[in-house]
């Protein structure tokens, strides 16, 4: 060990479509190339919407980051701030803005970079991650935290854990969803294939990101489809919203995203009244229509004709998958039957009953039924899990006290902290005691 070594820090902004979070990571300086070594010190949620919402006020995007940066400067000792690598990665919200108006996207990035540049950190840039990067870095995060990539053995060597299968990653954001796993068959479409060499082992992974199929954009596509199928132009009956729930929305707000095609003759200033009918069967039918599940002849696919080999191995489902299932109390390995009936029952509760039962959840409460059914549809019909493979999905927010998402994998990659070759025994390395503290029961190999 290195008594005088100061811990090292890194900052990563996760600029998502609905909000931004700043993650502060720390690791002991003498253990840079170990695994299971980086820990999350803090996650600071930026108040307000995602940076892509500041298209018409780019300076506001920069200003929004400052309270979290101020907090980070209180945590990281002043003498180490200048060597703290700092990144901002934006995902599907900014992919959509760039598609809609690349000038506005660039202005938002300029302001965000300017704001971070005012702090004494080693700022290494703001970028839009590709969908494949987002999926791959999430996969690295999961497998790094669960130590499936490398372990410190009893022989005091870092070695590839024998008999350990790597885990797949399922991510659901506001504007996209990602699936990444090691299929064990040749990947037939090179657009969905990524290759890593980590700690001396080769990994050939399948990954794909579906833009617009994150939960916020999917609910928008659903509302637009219900609007276009509605007999009355200003009224929308919503089978996924609870009975007794009503809201007004303008057509301008509904059709403000590249994910929803405006009808041929939109009248922008129209106000629409959306009324919940609480009908889970009709909700499920309406949600299925957002996807095209047919694969074409002799082709394996996920949905919308995208190639996907059959799912294989255990999976961690995080972000939106976890939050909605956690709210519905469905994260503790329930059977598919139980999950279906819980969601059905929830969808049939009327609005007054829901508000009484969950007073603190008022903002999103009307959406949990639709998102619950959306998640089931996406996992079963989209990604092709079934009643046999369902039990291999683990709904989780954290592993080893660290949030699961793309940021840790991104940081490990860009700071070159995961070596491509196997590690030799490093003098003074102690097997991490915390390995046993992972709140994770080692899965029996099915």
XYZ file of C-alpha atoms in Angstrom, residues 53-399:
347
model
C -34.771 21.243 -22.815
C -32.637 24.412 -22.846
C -32.544 24.616 -26.658
C -34.077 28.117 -26.506
C -32.089 29.209 -23.436
C -28.652 27.564 -23.749
C -27.097 29.672 -20.977
C -29.638 28.130 -18.599
C -28.182 24.680 -19.317
C -24.744 25.832 -18.165
C -26.086 27.631 -15.098
C -28.082 24.558 -14.038
C -24.870 22.549 -13.522
C -23.260 24.972 -11.066
C -24.841 23.886 -7.753
C -23.628 20.301 -8.311
C -20.162 21.511 -9.344
C -20.030 23.676 -6.204
C -20.902 20.613 -4.162
C -18.148 18.589 -5.868
C -15.585 21.307 -5.085
C -16.454 20.932 -1.392
C -15.872 17.165 -1.555
C -12.664 17.021 -3.619
C -9.673 18.540 -1.776
C -8.581 21.819 -3.400
C -5.064 20.586 -4.155
C -6.463 17.685 -6.208
C -9.127 19.458 -8.202
C -6.856 20.398 -11.112
C -6.048 16.763 -11.792
C -9.634 15.542 -11.549
C -10.729 14.311 -15.005
C -14.195 15.716 -15.695
C -16.534 14.642 -18.480
C -20.041 15.364 -19.651
C -21.820 12.713 -21.679
C -25.222 13.378 -23.182
C -27.543 10.654 -24.406
C -30.779 10.370 -26.358
C -32.302 13.753 -25.424
C -29.384 15.504 -27.132
C -29.353 12.952 -29.982
C -32.931 14.034 -30.698
C -32.142 17.757 -30.389
C -29.173 17.366 -32.749
C -31.524 15.660 -35.232
C -34.059 18.471 -34.832
C -31.709 21.459 -34.764
C -27.956 20.893 -34.739
C -27.194 24.596 -34.208
C -29.185 24.662 -30.979
C -27.506 21.446 -29.847
C -24.081 23.033 -30.416
C -25.099 26.156 -28.487
C -26.194 24.057 -25.519
C -22.854 22.217 -25.565
C -20.900 25.479 -25.806
C -22.660 26.853 -22.712
C -22.266 23.639 -20.755
C -18.537 23.515 -21.566
C -18.170 27.180 -20.624
C -19.822 26.586 -17.235
C -17.661 23.556 -16.395
C -14.583 25.422 -17.680
C -15.024 27.991 -14.902
C -14.100 25.348 -12.319
C -10.525 24.249 -11.531
C -10.912 20.710 -12.906
C -9.303 18.800 -15.783
C -12.280 19.174 -18.129
C -11.985 16.687 -20.964
C -15.006 17.723 -22.961
C -18.718 17.313 -23.492
C -19.933 14.801 -26.032
C -23.009 12.974 -27.241
C -22.586 9.241 -26.677
C -23.728 6.953 -29.462
C -26.407 4.437 -28.508
C -23.828 1.643 -28.807
C -21.468 3.447 -26.420
C -24.269 4.039 -23.943
C -25.174 0.339 -23.987
C -21.563 -0.866 -23.840
C -20.511 1.408 -20.980
C -23.567 0.294 -18.980
C -22.475 -3.307 -19.558
C -18.926 -2.507 -18.371
C -20.334 -0.808 -15.244
C -22.450 -3.826 -14.298
C -19.672 -6.345 -14.846
C -16.978 -4.230 -13.190
C -19.088 -3.731 -10.059
C -20.029 -7.406 -9.841
C -16.431 -8.471 -10.472
C -17.240 -10.800 -13.335
C -14.337 -9.380 -15.384
C -11.482 -9.978 -12.951
C -11.074 -11.017 -9.312
C -8.287 -10.948 -6.773
C -7.630 -14.631 -6.146
C -6.432 -16.442 -3.039
C -3.081 -16.833 -4.787
C -2.872 -13.029 -4.554
C -3.228 -12.549 -8.282
C -5.755 -10.637 -10.315
C -7.255 -13.252 -12.550
C -10.222 -13.878 -14.745
C -12.862 -15.482 -12.515
C -13.421 -19.056 -13.648
C -17.009 -20.225 -14.122
C -18.228 -16.646 -13.900
C -20.596 -15.678 -16.639
C -20.722 -12.016 -17.533
C -24.072 -10.283 -17.072
C -26.217 -8.583 -19.691
C -27.403 -4.987 -19.254
C -30.904 -3.593 -19.844
C -31.248 0.188 -19.638
C -34.396 2.290 -19.972
C -33.977 6.055 -20.187
C -36.396 8.832 -21.027
C -35.655 8.841 -24.761
C -33.957 5.513 -25.564
C -33.542 1.958 -24.313
C -30.446 -0.252 -24.608
C -29.857 -4.006 -24.534
C -26.285 -5.376 -24.310
C -25.191 -8.976 -23.728
C -22.742 -11.686 -24.767
C -24.817 -13.880 -27.084
C -22.445 -16.819 -27.501
C -23.250 -16.957 -31.225
C -21.749 -15.011 -34.106
C -23.329 -11.574 -34.337
C -24.686 -11.278 -37.864
C -25.062 -7.513 -38.076
C -21.867 -5.573 -37.469
C -23.845 -2.447 -36.507
C -24.971 -4.258 -33.367
C -21.632 -5.727 -32.438
C -18.939 -4.380 -30.118
C -15.669 -5.973 -29.174
C -13.665 -5.411 -25.987
C -10.465 -6.851 -24.646
C -10.458 -6.389 -20.878
C -7.928 -7.887 -18.451
C -6.664 -10.279 -21.126
C -10.086 -11.675 -22.061
C -11.941 -10.988 -25.319
C -15.625 -10.064 -25.181
C -17.816 -9.998 -28.235
C -21.061 -8.271 -27.321
C -24.384 -7.605 -28.957
C -25.666 -4.091 -28.267
C -28.439 -1.939 -29.657
C -30.079 1.310 -28.628
C -33.627 2.076 -29.750
C -34.061 5.831 -30.084
C -37.550 7.103 -29.097
C -38.273 3.952 -27.065
C -37.283 5.460 -23.724
C -40.272 5.833 -21.426
C -40.967 9.571 -21.852
C -40.832 9.464 -25.653
C -42.746 6.170 -25.794
C -45.582 7.696 -23.734
C -45.542 10.651 -26.128
C -45.785 8.305 -29.134
C -48.667 6.542 -27.368
C -50.535 9.792 -26.697
C -50.052 10.922 -30.310
C -51.354 7.572 -31.598
C -54.408 7.835 -29.318
C -54.972 11.408 -30.511
C -54.790 10.407 -34.161
C -57.164 7.510 -33.569
C -59.634 9.610 -31.600
C -63.109 10.192 -33.050
C -63.137 13.682 -31.549
C -60.211 15.971 -32.459
C -60.006 17.662 -29.042
C -60.715 14.692 -26.768
C -58.401 11.785 -26.065
C -59.536 8.722 -24.114
C -56.441 7.205 -22.524
C -56.824 3.533 -21.500
C -53.515 3.583 -19.571
C -54.383 6.574 -17.396
C -56.538 5.965 -14.312
C -60.291 6.506 -14.363
C -61.057 9.953 -13.007
C -57.768 11.452 -14.179
C -57.892 14.351 -16.604
C -55.276 16.725 -18.034
C -54.991 19.296 -20.793
C -52.152 19.330 -23.294
C -51.535 21.489 -26.364
C -50.903 19.919 -29.753
C -47.679 21.967 -29.889
C -46.411 20.175 -26.763
C -47.536 16.790 -28.002
C -45.863 17.083 -31.405
C -42.632 18.807 -30.313
C -40.370 15.783 -30.716
C -38.883 13.956 -33.720
C -40.313 10.768 -32.192
C -43.905 11.782 -32.943
C -45.064 12.436 -36.469
C -47.460 15.349 -36.557
C -50.706 14.669 -38.440
C -50.748 16.131 -41.949
C -52.936 19.086 -40.946
C -51.962 20.069 -37.404
C -53.530 23.161 -35.864
C -50.786 24.131 -33.417
C -52.663 26.095 -30.778
C -55.226 23.425 -30.064
C -55.804 22.324 -26.475
C -56.561 18.626 -26.050
C -58.327 17.091 -23.077
C -56.930 13.713 -22.048
C -59.240 11.548 -19.947
C -58.149 8.327 -18.270
C -60.337 5.237 -18.705
C -58.241 2.750 -16.681
C -58.547 -0.177 -19.088
C -55.373 -2.333 -18.931
C -56.344 -4.624 -21.834
C -56.939 -1.668 -24.170
C -53.765 -0.053 -22.808
C -51.732 -3.128 -23.658
C -53.162 -3.235 -27.192
C -52.392 0.452 -27.752
C -48.804 0.037 -26.493
C -48.199 -2.998 -28.727
C -49.043 -0.855 -31.740
C -45.986 1.339 -31.061
C -43.779 -1.578 -32.122
C -43.395 -3.700 -35.201
C -42.649 -7.179 -33.862
C -42.461 -9.058 -37.146
C -38.948 -10.074 -38.153
C -39.185 -10.989 -41.806
C -38.160 -14.401 -43.123
C -35.458 -16.431 -41.326
C -34.175 -13.505 -39.334
C -33.907 -13.162 -35.579
C -34.862 -9.714 -34.415
C -35.805 -7.557 -31.495
C -38.377 -5.143 -32.926
C -38.751 -2.735 -35.843
C -36.693 -5.183 -37.902
C -33.500 -4.752 -35.837
C -31.361 -7.898 -35.731
C -31.016 -9.491 -32.278
C -29.789 -12.963 -31.284
C -31.771 -14.752 -28.532
C -31.142 -13.363 -25.040
C -28.685 -15.421 -23.031
C -27.440 -15.414 -19.427
C -28.379 -13.273 -16.448
C -29.318 -9.603 -16.924
C -29.333 -6.504 -14.768
C -32.234 -4.154 -15.577
C -31.642 -0.656 -14.228
C -32.684 2.997 -14.546
C -36.333 3.240 -15.688
C -36.789 -0.542 -15.537
C -35.870 -0.432 -11.859
C -37.683 2.775 -10.846
C -41.117 1.761 -12.108
C -40.857 -1.819 -10.863
C -39.582 -0.557 -7.511
C -42.610 1.734 -7.218
C -44.898 -1.222 -7.997
C -42.983 -3.395 -5.489
C -41.893 -5.799 -8.217
C -38.107 -5.913 -7.781
C -37.864 -9.010 -5.599
C -37.909 -11.863 -8.100
C -41.679 -12.241 -8.477
C -42.970 -14.630 -11.114
C -44.214 -13.254 -14.399
C -47.766 -14.205 -13.382
C -47.515 -12.194 -10.174
C -46.069 -9.231 -12.032
C -48.839 -9.311 -14.612
C -51.563 -9.440 -12.003
C -49.970 -6.680 -9.874
C -49.840 -4.376 -12.895
C -53.420 -5.264 -13.931
C -54.679 -4.510 -10.424
C -52.774 -1.230 -10.264
C -54.127 -0.162 -13.664
C -57.697 -0.647 -12.475
C -57.399 1.665 -9.465
C -59.132 4.994 -9.979
C -57.357 8.339 -9.664
C -58.843 9.330 -6.294
C -57.751 6.014 -4.800
C -54.211 6.388 -6.173
C -53.812 9.950 -4.888
C -54.969 8.819 -1.456
C -52.573 5.840 -1.415
C -49.534 7.632 -2.867
C -49.829 11.328 -1.995
C -46.075 11.882 -2.398
C -45.969 10.552 -5.974
C -48.391 12.925 -7.591
C -46.206 14.038 -10.526
C -45.745 10.633 -12.157
C -48.570 8.714 -10.543
C -50.829 8.709 -13.593
C -48.048 7.174 -15.735
C -47.057 4.080 -13.722
C -49.704 1.849 -15.289
C -48.618 2.710 -18.831
C -44.913 2.411 -18.025
C -45.483 -0.930 -16.241
C -47.273 -2.347 -19.285
C -44.698 -0.721 -21.582
C -41.826 -2.440 -19.733
C -43.527 -5.847 -19.955
C -44.194 -5.350 -23.675
C -40.627 -4.185 -24.330
C -39.015 -7.063 -22.418
C -41.300 -9.885 -23.571
C -42.349 -8.945 -27.104
C -39.487 -6.571 -27.932
C -36.375 -8.182 -26.442
C -37.988 -11.646 -26.572
C -37.632 -12.736 -22.960
C -40.199 -15.415 -22.079
C -41.572 -17.177 -18.998
C -38.416 -19.339 -18.843
C -35.850 -16.562 -19.238
C -37.785 -13.944 -17.231
C -36.225 -15.115 -13.965
C -32.777 -14.201 -15.295
C -33.657 -10.473 -15.103
C -32.543 -8.730 -11.900
C -34.081 -5.302 -11.340
C -31.441 -3.193 -9.594
C -30.491 0.411 -9.034
C -27.095 -0.124 -7.458
C -24.316 -2.650 -6.987
